[in-house]
C-alpha cells in the first residue's frame, strides 16, 4: 500500500549566503516545536571549519503548517559551500526531490549561485528561491532582476518559480518558506511503499578505526532493517547497526529517513544508489602483489610532484583530488599516487618514502608513529581543517619554485675594495658558504642585490667551504658596496 512520502530538500547557493544558518534555524525551531522539553540542538554554522560546510549532512524535521491543520515531515540535505565541492553539491541535487536556491539580498547572484542554478536545471529538480538576509540592507529588486538574467523567472517576473524573502538570523519568512516547499511537494505527488525493500542513495562513507566502515544513507523507497543484505555499486554487506540522524540506535527506518549504518565490506561511493536484496556468492579473486613504486625509475624527476591524499570521508578526498588536479602547476606535473580515508599512518609515510611523495591531509589526524617516521625521513605533510587553506598551502609549499637555502653570513669587517672586488670578513650564522656561490645581499631586511664568492680563506688558507659558527675571509664580487652588519645569504 502506497503512502505519502516526505520530501527530501537540498539547500544550494553561494558561499556565505546563509545556507547553514537557515538549516540551523529550521532544525532548532522545528525541534522545539516538536518537543518543547527536549534539549536545544547545537547550531552547525558556528562549528564548521572556517564557517563553511564541508561534508553533506542530512536532518529530518517536523513542521506545523501555517493554518495549524497538520504536522509534516521534511528531510534536508546541507551541501558544502566551497568551490572544491561542486561534485558533492551536484550529487545532493540529484538525490533531492526539491531544491531551495538561497540568494543573499545584500550580495545578489554570484558565480556559485549560477553554478547552483545550472545544477538544479540540469537535474530537473523542482525548486523555490529563498532571498535571505532581509534583516540587513536588502536589495530584493536587484536580486530578482539578476535572477531573471540567469534564467530564473520568479512569480510576478514573467515566470512561475515561487520565492520567499527570509532572514535565517531572525526567522522572518521561514515558516512561509516551509509551507511553500510542502506545497511544491504536494504537486509532485511523492509516494513510497513501506512493505518494499529499501532503495536510496549513499550520502557519505568513511572508515572509523573503532566501528569499521560507516555509510550515511537516505532512503527514497521502502524500509531498511537490521540484518538486511545491501548493495551499493561494488560494495555489499549486511546491515549490522542502524542509527537515525540524531545518532539514536533503531531497528527500522522508512523513506525519507537519513540513517547511518555499518556492515559494508568496502567503502561505497558517495552518490551511489543502494538497494536491499539477496547477496550472491562470489568467486575468489586474485590479489595483485605490487612491489615497489608504480612509477619506479622517475623518482628523481624534479618536475613531477607526487602526492598522497588522506581525508576524513570519501566525498572530501574526492573533492580534494579534483581541485588539486586542476591547480596551475607551472612547469610541474601533479601525480596523485594514492587516495585514502582515515588517519595518516606510518604505511602512508613508507609509501611516500618509496615514491618520493608528499602527503596532504584534510580534516584527518596523523599517528605518532607516522609523525616520527616522516620527521626522520624528511617527508613533507600538509594538513588543515579548512579546504581553501589546504589548497593555498599546497600551492605555496609544493608548487611554487623556491630557492634552496644553503647558508647565511654576517659581515664583521671590510678590508679593501678594488673595482667590484671586495675583501671582507665575516661569520657563518647558518648552514655553510661555498666558493663560487652566488649570495644575496641583505641590509636591514631589505634585499640590495647579488654577488659571487671568488675566494674563501680560513686561517690564511684557501678553502672550498666554511660551516656554521666559523669565521672566514672572502673576496666578494658585486656592484653593491658591502657594509659591516650586512647579511649575505646563499641559495
Coordinates of C-alpha atoms in Angstrom, one line a residue:
X1 CA 0.0 0.0 0.0
X2 CA 1.5 3.3 -1.1
X3 CA 1.9 6.1 1.5
X4 CA 2.7 9.8 1.1
X5 CA 6.4 10.3 1.2
X6 CA 8.1 13.3 2.9
X7 CA 10.2 15.4 0.5
X8 CA 14.0 15.4 0.5
X9 CA 15.1 19.0 0.2
X10 CA 18.6 20.2 -0.8
X11 CA 19.8 23.7 0.0
X12 CA 22.0 25.3 -2.6
X13 CA 23.6 28.7 -3.1
X14 CA 26.8 30.7 -2.9
X15 CA 29.2 30.5 0.0
X16 CA 28.3 32.8 2.9
X17 CA 24.8 33.4 1.7
X18 CA 23.4 31.7 4.8
X19 CA 22.5 28.1 3.8
X20 CA 23.8 26.5 7.0
X21 CA 22.3 29.3 9.2
X22 CA 19.0 28.7 7.5
X23 CA 19.2 24.9 8.2
X24 CA 20.2 25.7 11.8
X25 CA 17.2 27.9 12.3
X26 CA 14.9 25.3 10.8
X27 CA 16.4 22.4 12.8
X28 CA 16.4 24.2 16.1
X29 CA 13.0 25.7 15.9
X30 CA 11.3 22.7 14.4
X31 CA 12.8 20.5 17.2
X32 CA 11.5 22.9 19.8
X33 CA 8.0 22.8 18.2
X34 CA 8.0 19.0 18.0
X35 CA 9.4 18.5 21.5
X36 CA 9.3 21.6 23.8
X37 CA 11.0 19.8 26.6
X38 CA 13.9 18.4 24.5
X39 CA 17.4 19.9 24.8
X40 CA 18.3 22.6 22.3
X41 CA 20.2 21.3 19.2
X42 CA 23.6 22.8 18.7
X43 CA 23.9 25.1 15.6
X44 CA 26.2 23.8 12.9
X45 CA 27.3 27.1 11.3
X46 CA 29.5 28.2 14.1
X47 CA 31.2 24.8 14.4
X48 CA 32.1 24.5 10.7
X49 CA 35.8 24.9 10.0
X50 CA 36.2 28.4 8.6
X51 CA 32.4 28.9 8.7
X52 CA 32.0 26.8 5.6
X53 CA 30.0 23.5 5.5
X54 CA 32.4 20.8 4.2
X55 CA 30.5 17.5 4.3
X56 CA 27.0 16.6 3.4
X57 CA 24.7 16.4 6.4
X58 CA 21.1 15.4 6.5
X59 CA 18.4 16.4 9.0
X60 CA 14.8 15.2 9.5
X61 CA 12.4 17.9 10.8
X62 CA 8.7 18.4 11.6
X63 CA 6.8 21.5 10.5
X64 CA 3.4 22.6 11.6
X65 CA 1.7 24.3 8.6
X66 CA 0.6 27.9 8.9
X67 CA -3.0 27.0 9.3
X68 CA -2.1 24.6 12.0
X69 CA -4.0 21.8 10.2
X70 CA -1.2 19.2 10.3
X71 CA 2.4 18.4 11.2
X72 CA 4.5 17.5 8.2
X73 CA 7.9 15.8 7.9
X74 CA 10.8 17.0 5.7
X75 CA 14.4 15.9 5.2
X76 CA 17.0 18.5 4.5
X77 CA 20.4 17.9 2.9
X78 CA 23.1 20.5 3.6
X79 CA 25.8 20.8 0.9
X80 CA 29.3 22.3 1.0
X81 CA 29.8 25.9 0.1
X82 CA 33.4 25.9 -1.1
X83 CA 34.0 25.7 -4.9
X84 CA 36.1 22.5 -4.4
X85 CA 32.9 20.6 -3.5
X86 CA 30.9 21.1 -6.7
X87 CA 30.6 17.4 -7.3
X88 CA 29.0 16.9 -3.9
X89 CA 26.6 19.8 -4.5
X90 CA 25.6 18.3 -7.8
X91 CA 25.1 14.9 -6.2
X92 CA 22.9 16.4 -3.5
X93 CA 20.6 18.0 -6.0
X94 CA 20.1 14.7 -7.8
X95 CA 19.2 12.9 -4.6
X96 CA 16.7 15.6 -3.6
X97 CA 13.0 16.0 -4.6
X98 CA 13.0 19.8 -4.1
X99 CA 15.8 22.4 -4.0
X100 CA 16.0 25.7 -2.2
X101 CA 18.1 28.2 -4.0
X102 CA 19.4 30.6 -1.4
X103 CA 20.5 34.1 -2.6
X104 CA 21.6 36.8 -0.2
X105 CA 19.6 40.1 -0.5
X106 CA 22.8 42.1 0.1
X107 CA 25.0 40.2 -2.3
X108 CA 22.7 39.0 -5.1
X109 CA 23.7 36.5 -7.7
X110 CA 27.4 35.2 -7.5
X111 CA 29.4 32.7 -9.5
X112 CA 28.4 29.8 -7.2
X113 CA 24.7 30.9 -7.4
X114 CA 24.9 30.4 -11.2
X115 CA 26.6 27.0 -10.6
X116 CA 23.7 26.1 -8.3
X117 CA 21.2 27.2 -10.9
X118 CA 22.8 25.1 -13.5
X119 CA 22.9 22.0 -11.2
X120 CA 19.1 22.5 -10.4
X121 CA 18.2 22.9 -14.1
X122 CA 20.4 20.1 -15.3
X123 CA 18.9 17.7 -12.7
X124 CA 15.4 19.0 -13.4
X125 CA 14.7 19.3 -9.7
X126 CA 11.7 21.4 -8.7
X127 CA 12.8 24.4 -6.7
X128 CA 11.9 27.5 -4.8
X129 CA 14.0 30.7 -4.2
X130 CA 14.8 32.0 -0.7
X131 CA 16.0 35.6 -0.7
X132 CA 18.0 35.6 2.5
X133 CA 19.4 38.4 4.8
X134 CA 16.5 40.8 4.5
X135 CA 17.4 41.9 8.1
X136 CA 20.5 43.7 6.5
X137 CA 20.3 46.2 3.7
X138 CA 18.3 44.2 1.2
X139 CA 18.2 44.9 -2.5
X140 CA 15.4 42.5 -3.4
X141 CA 14.5 44.1 -6.7
X142 CA 18.2 43.8 -7.8
X143 CA 18.2 40.1 -6.8
X144 CA 15.0 39.5 -8.8
X145 CA 16.5 41.3 -11.8
X146 CA 19.8 39.4 -11.5
X147 CA 17.9 36.1 -11.2
X148 CA 16.0 36.9 -14.4
X149 CA 19.3 37.5 -16.2
X150 CA 20.3 34.0 -15.0
X151 CA 17.1 32.4 -16.5
X152 CA 15.4 32.1 -13.1
X153 CA 11.9 33.6 -13.8
X154 CA 10.2 34.3 -10.5
X155 CA 6.4 34.6 -10.0
X156 CA 5.4 38.1 -11.0
X157 CA 8.6 38.5 -13.0
X158 CA 7.5 36.6 -16.1
X159 CA 7.8 33.1 -14.7
X160 CA 6.4 30.6 -12.2
X161 CA 9.3 30.0 -9.8
X162 CA 8.0 30.6 -6.2
X163 CA 10.1 32.7 -3.9
X164 CA 10.1 33.9 -0.3
X165 CA 12.1 36.7 1.3
X166 CA 13.6 35.4 4.6
X167 CA 16.0 36.1 7.4
X168 CA 17.8 33.0 8.6
X169 CA 19.0 35.1 11.5
X170 CA 15.7 36.3 12.9
X171 CA 13.4 33.6 11.4
X172 CA 11.3 36.1 9.4
X173 CA 9.6 34.3 6.5
X174 CA 10.9 30.8 7.2
X175 CA 7.5 29.3 8.2
X176 CA 6.2 30.7 4.9
X177 CA 9.2 29.1 3.1
X178 CA 8.5 25.7 4.6
X179 CA 4.8 26.0 3.6
X180 CA 6.0 26.8 0.1
X181 CA 8.2 23.7 0.0
X182 CA 5.3 21.5 1.2
X183 CA 3.0 23.0 -1.5
X184 CA 5.6 22.2 -4.1
X185 CA 6.0 18.6 -2.8
X186 CA 2.2 18.1 -2.9
X187 CA 2.3 19.0 -6.6
X188 CA 5.0 16.3 -7.1
X189 CA 2.8 13.6 -5.5
X190 CA 5.6 11.9 -3.7
X191 CA 4.9 8.3 -2.6
X192 CA 6.6 5.2 -1.2
X193 CA 5.8 1.6 -0.3
X194 CA 6.7 0.7 3.3
X195 CA 6.5 -3.0 2.6
X196 CA 9.1 -2.9 -0.2
X197 CA 12.8 -3.5 0.3
X198 CA 14.7 -0.2 0.7
X199 CA 16.3 1.8 -2.1
X200 CA 18.1 5.1 -1.9
X201 CA 21.4 6.8 -2.1
X202 CA 24.8 6.9 -0.3
X203 CA 25.3 10.4 1.2
X204 CA 28.7 9.7 2.7
X205 CA 31.1 7.0 3.7
X206 CA 34.1 6.8 5.9
X207 CA 36.4 4.4 7.7
X208 CA 36.1 4.5 11.5
X209 CA 39.0 3.0 13.5
X210 CA 36.6 1.6 16.1
X211 CA 33.5 0.7 14.2
X212 CA 34.8 0.0 10.7
X213 CA 33.1 1.3 7.5
X214 CA 30.3 3.8 8.2
X215 CA 27.8 4.8 5.5
X216 CA 25.3 7.6 5.6
X217 CA 22.2 6.7 3.5
X218 CA 19.0 8.4 2.5
X219 CA 16.1 6.0 1.9
X220 CA 13.9 7.0 -1.1
X221 CA 11.6 4.0 -1.1
X222 CA 10.7 1.0 1.1
X223 CA 12.1 0.3 4.5
X224 CA 15.6 -0.7 5.8
X225 CA 16.1 -3.1 8.7
X226 CA 19.0 -4.5 10.7
X227 CA 20.1 -7.7 9.1
X228 CA 19.1 -6.6 5.5
X229 CA 21.6 -7.6 2.8
X230 CA 22.6 -4.4 0.9
X231 CA 24.3 -3.4 -2.3
X232 CA 25.8 -0.1 -3.5
X233 CA 27.8 -0.4 -6.7
X234 CA 30.7 -2.8 -6.0
X235 CA 30.2 -2.6 -2.2
X236 CA 27.9 -5.0 -0.4
X237 CA 27.3 -6.3 3.1
X238 CA 24.7 -6.9 5.8
X239 CA 23.3 -4.1 7.9
X240 CA 24.8 -4.7 11.4
X241 CA 23.7 -1.4 13.1
X242 CA 21.3 1.3 12.2
X243 CA 21.1 4.9 13.6
X244 CA 18.9 7.8 12.9
X245 CA 20.2 11.3 12.1
X246 CA 20.4 12.0 15.9
X247 CA 22.7 9.1 16.5
X248 CA 19.9 7.0 18.2
X249 CA 20.0 3.3 17.5
X250 CA 16.9 2.0 15.7
X251 CA 15.8 -1.3 14.2
X252 CA 14.0 0.0 11.1
X253 CA 13.8 3.2 9.0
X254 CA 11.4 4.2 6.2
X255 CA 11.6 6.8 3.5
X256 CA 12.9 9.5 3.6
X257 CA 14.9 8.9 6.7
X258 CA 18.7 9.7 6.7
X259 CA 20.5 6.9 8.5
X260 CA 24.0 5.8 9.5
X261 CA 24.8 2.1 9.0
X262 CA 27.6 -0.3 9.5
X263 CA 28.1 -3.6 7.6
X264 CA 29.5 -2.7 4.1
X265 CA 32.6 -4.8 3.2
X266 CA 34.2 -1.8 1.4
X267 CA 33.6 1.9 1.2
X268 CA 30.6 2.6 -1.1
X269 CA 31.0 5.6 -3.4
X270 CA 29.0 8.7 -2.4
X271 CA 26.1 9.3 -4.7
X272 CA 25.9 5.6 -5.5
X273 CA 22.4 4.1 -5.4
X274 CA 21.8 1.4 -2.9
X275 CA 19.2 -1.4 -2.6
X276 CA 18.4 -4.3 -0.4
X277 CA 18.5 -7.8 -1.8
X278 CA 19.9 -11.2 -1.5
X279 CA 23.7 -11.4 -1.7
X280 CA 25.1 -13.7 -4.3
X281 CA 28.2 -15.9 -3.7
X282 CA 31.2 -14.6 -5.5
X283 CA 34.3 -16.4 -6.8
X284 CA 37.5 -15.6 -5.0
X285 CA 39.6 -13.0 -6.8
X286 CA 43.3 -12.9 -7.2
X287 CA 45.1 -10.1 -5.4
X288 CA 47.9 -8.5 -7.3
X289 CA 51.2 -8.1 -5.4
X290 CA 52.8 -4.8 -6.1
X291 CA 56.5 -4.5 -5.4
X292 CA 58.0 -1.0 -5.2
X293 CA 56.5 2.2 -6.6
X294 CA 54.3 2.1 -9.6
X295 CA 56.4 4.7 -11.3
X296 CA 59.8 3.3 -10.4
X297 CA 62.8 5.0 -12.2
X298 CA 61.5 8.5 -12.3
X299 CA 61.6 9.4 -8.6
X300 CA 64.4 11.9 -9.3
X301 CA 62.2 13.8 -11.8
X302 CA 62.0 17.2 -10.1
X303 CA 59.2 18.4 -12.4
X304 CA 56.9 15.5 -11.2
X305 CA 55.1 16.2 -7.9
X306 CA 53.7 13.1 -6.3
X307 CA 51.0 13.3 -3.7
X308 CA 49.3 11.0 -1.2
X309 CA 45.9 12.3 -0.2
X310 CA 44.1 11.4 3.0
X311 CA 40.8 12.8 4.3
X312 CA 38.1 12.1 6.9
X313 CA 35.4 10.9 4.4
X314 CA 35.4 9.7 0.8
X315 CA 33.5 12.7 -0.5
X316 CA 36.1 15.1 0.8
X317 CA 39.1 13.2 -0.6
X318 CA 37.3 13.1 -4.0
X319 CA 36.8 16.9 -3.9
X320 CA 40.4 17.4 -2.7
X321 CA 41.7 15.3 -5.5
X322 CA 39.7 17.1 -8.2
X323 CA 40.8 20.6 -7.1
X324 CA 44.5 19.6 -6.7
X325 CA 44.5 18.1 -10.2
X326 CA 43.2 21.4 -11.6
X327 CA 45.7 23.6 -9.8
X328 CA 48.0 25.7 -12.0
X329 CA 51.3 23.8 -11.6
X330 CA 53.7 26.0 -13.7
X331 CA 56.1 23.5 -15.2
X332 CA 55.3 20.7 -12.8
X333 CA 53.2 17.6 -13.4
X334 CA 51.0 16.5 -10.5
X335 CA 50.6 12.8 -9.9
X336 CA 48.3 11.5 -7.2
X337 CA 49.6 8.1 -6.4
X338 CA 47.2 7.2 -3.6
X339 CA 43.9 8.5 -2.1
X340 CA 42.5 7.2 1.1
X341 CA 40.2 7.8 4.1
X342 CA 41.3 7.8 7.7
X343 CA 44.3 8.8 9.7
X344 CA 47.7 9.4 8.1
X345 CA 49.6 6.2 9.2
X346 CA 53.2 5.0 9.0
X347 CA 52.1 3.0 6.0
X348 CA 51.3 6.2 4.2
X349 CA 54.7 7.6 5.1
X350 CA 56.5 4.5 4.0
X351 CA 54.8 4.8 0.6
X352 CA 55.8 8.5 0.5
X353 CA 59.4 7.5 1.2
X354 CA 59.5 4.8 -1.6
X355 CA 57.8 7.1 -4.1
X356 CA 59.4 10.5 -3.1
X357 CA 55.9 11.9 -2.4
X358 CA 54.4 14.5 -0.1
X359 CA 51.3 13.8 2.0
X360 CA 48.2 16.1 2.0
X361 CA 45.7 15.6 4.8
X362 CA 42.3 17.2 5.0
X363 CA 40.3 17.0 8.3
X364 CA 42.3 14.0 9.4
X365 CA 44.8 13.2 12.1
X366 CA 48.3 11.7 12.0
X367 CA 49.5 8.8 14.1
X368 CA 52.6 9.3 16.3
X369 CA 54.5 6.6 14.5
X370 CA 53.8 8.3 11.2
X371 CA 54.8 11.7 12.5
X372 CA 58.1 10.3 13.9
X373 CA 58.9 8.4 10.6
X374 CA 58.1 11.5 8.5
X375 CA 60.4 13.7 10.6
X376 CA 63.2 11.1 10.4
X377 CA 62.9 10.8 6.6
X378 CA 62.0 14.5 6.0
X379 CA 58.7 13.7 4.4
X380 CA 56.5 16.8 4.0
X381 CA 53.0 16.5 5.4
X382 CA 50.5 19.3 4.9
X383 CA 47.3 19.3 7.0
X384 CA 44.3 21.6 7.5
X385 CA 40.7 21.6 8.6
X386 CA 39.8 24.2 6.0
X387 CA 39.9 23.3 2.3
X388 CA 40.9 26.7 1.0
X389 CA 43.8 27.0 3.5
X390 CA 45.0 23.5 2.5
X391 CA 44.9 24.3 -1.2
X392 CA 46.8 27.6 -0.6
X393 CA 49.5 25.6 1.4
X394 CA 49.8 23.1 -1.4
X395 CA 50.3 25.9 -3.9
X396 CA 52.9 27.8 -1.7
X397 CA 54.8 24.8 -0.3
X398 CA 54.8 22.4 -3.2
X399 CA 54.0 24.1 -6.5
X400 CA 55.9 27.4 -6.1
X401 CA 59.6 27.1 -7.1
X402 CA 61.7 28.0 -4.1
X403 CA 65.4 28.6 -4.0
X404 CA 67.2 26.1 -1.8
X405 CA 68.8 27.8 1.3
X406 CA 72.4 26.9 1.9
X407 CA 73.9 29.4 4.3
X408 CA 74.0 32.8 5.9
X409 CA 77.0 35.0 6.7
X410 CA 77.2 38.2 8.7
X411 CA 79.8 40.8 7.6
X412 CA 82.2 41.7 10.5
X413 CA 84.9 43.7 8.7
X414 CA 85.7 45.4 5.4
X415 CA 89.4 45.2 4.5
X416 CA 89.8 46.5 0.9
X417 CA 87.9 47.3 -2.3
X418 CA 89.1 47.2 -5.9
X419 CA 86.6 47.8 -8.6
X420 CA 83.8 45.3 -8.0
X421 CA 86.0 43.0 -5.9
X422 CA 85.9 43.5 -2.1
X423 CA 88.0 41.8 0.5
X424 CA 85.7 41.2 3.6
X425 CA 85.5 39.2 6.7
X426 CA 82.5 37.5 8.4
X427 CA 81.0 34.7 10.5
X428 CA 78.7 31.9 9.2
X429 CA 75.4 32.1 11.1
X430 CA 73.6 29.2 9.5
X431 CA 74.4 26.4 7.1
X432 CA 77.6 26.7 5.0
X433 CA 79.2 29.0 2.5
X434 CA 81.0 27.7 -0.6
X435 CA 83.4 29.2 -3.0
X436 CA 81.9 30.2 -6.4
X437 CA 78.4 30.6 -4.8
X438 CA 76.1 33.5 -5.6
X439 CA 75.0 35.3 -2.5
X440 CA 72.1 37.7 -1.9
X441 CA 73.0 40.9 -0.1
X442 CA 70.6 41.9 2.7
X443 CA 70.7 45.2 4.7
X444 CA 68.1 46.0 7.4
X445 CA 66.0 43.1 6.0
X446 CA 65.9 44.8 2.5
X447 CA 67.5 42.9 -0.4
X448 CA 70.0 45.1 -2.2
X449 CA 71.3 42.8 -4.9
X450 CA 73.6 39.8 -5.5
X451 CA 77.3 38.9 -5.8
X452 CA 79.7 36.0 -6.2
X453 CA 82.4 34.5 -3.9
X454 CA 85.6 34.4 -5.8
X455 CA 87.8 33.1 -2.9
X456 CA 87.4 31.8 0.6
X457 CA 90.1 31.8 3.3
X458 CA 90.2 30.4 6.8
X459 CA 93.4 30.8 8.9
X460 CA 95.1 32.3 5.8
X461 CA 94.5 29.1 3.9
X462 CA 92.3 28.7 0.8
X463 CA 89.2 26.6 1.5
X464 CA 86.2 25.5 -0.6
X465 CA 83.6 25.8 2.1
X466 CA 83.1 27.2 5.7
X467 CA 80.5 25.8 8.1
X468 CA 78.2 27.5 10.7
X469 CA 79.9 29.1 13.7
X470 CA 83.2 29.7 12.0
X471 CA 84.8 33.0 10.7
X472 CA 86.4 33.5 7.3
X473 CA 87.7 36.0 4.8
X474 CA 86.4 36.2 1.3
X475 CA 86.8 38.0 -2.0
X476 CA 83.3 39.0 -3.0
X477 CA 82.4 40.4 -6.4
X478 CA 79.4 42.6 -6.6
X479 CA 78.0 46.0 -7.7
X480 CA 76.8 46.5 -4.1
X481 CA 79.3 48.2 -1.7
X482 CA 79.3 45.9 1.3
X483 CA 79.0 47.4 4.8
X484 CA 79.6 45.9 8.3
X485 CA 76.4 44.3 9.5
X486 CA 75.2 43.2 6.0
X487 CA 73.9 39.7 5.7
X488 CA 74.9 37.5 2.8
X489 CA 72.6 34.6 2.0
X490 CA 73.5 31.7 -0.2
X491 CA 70.7 29.8 -2.2

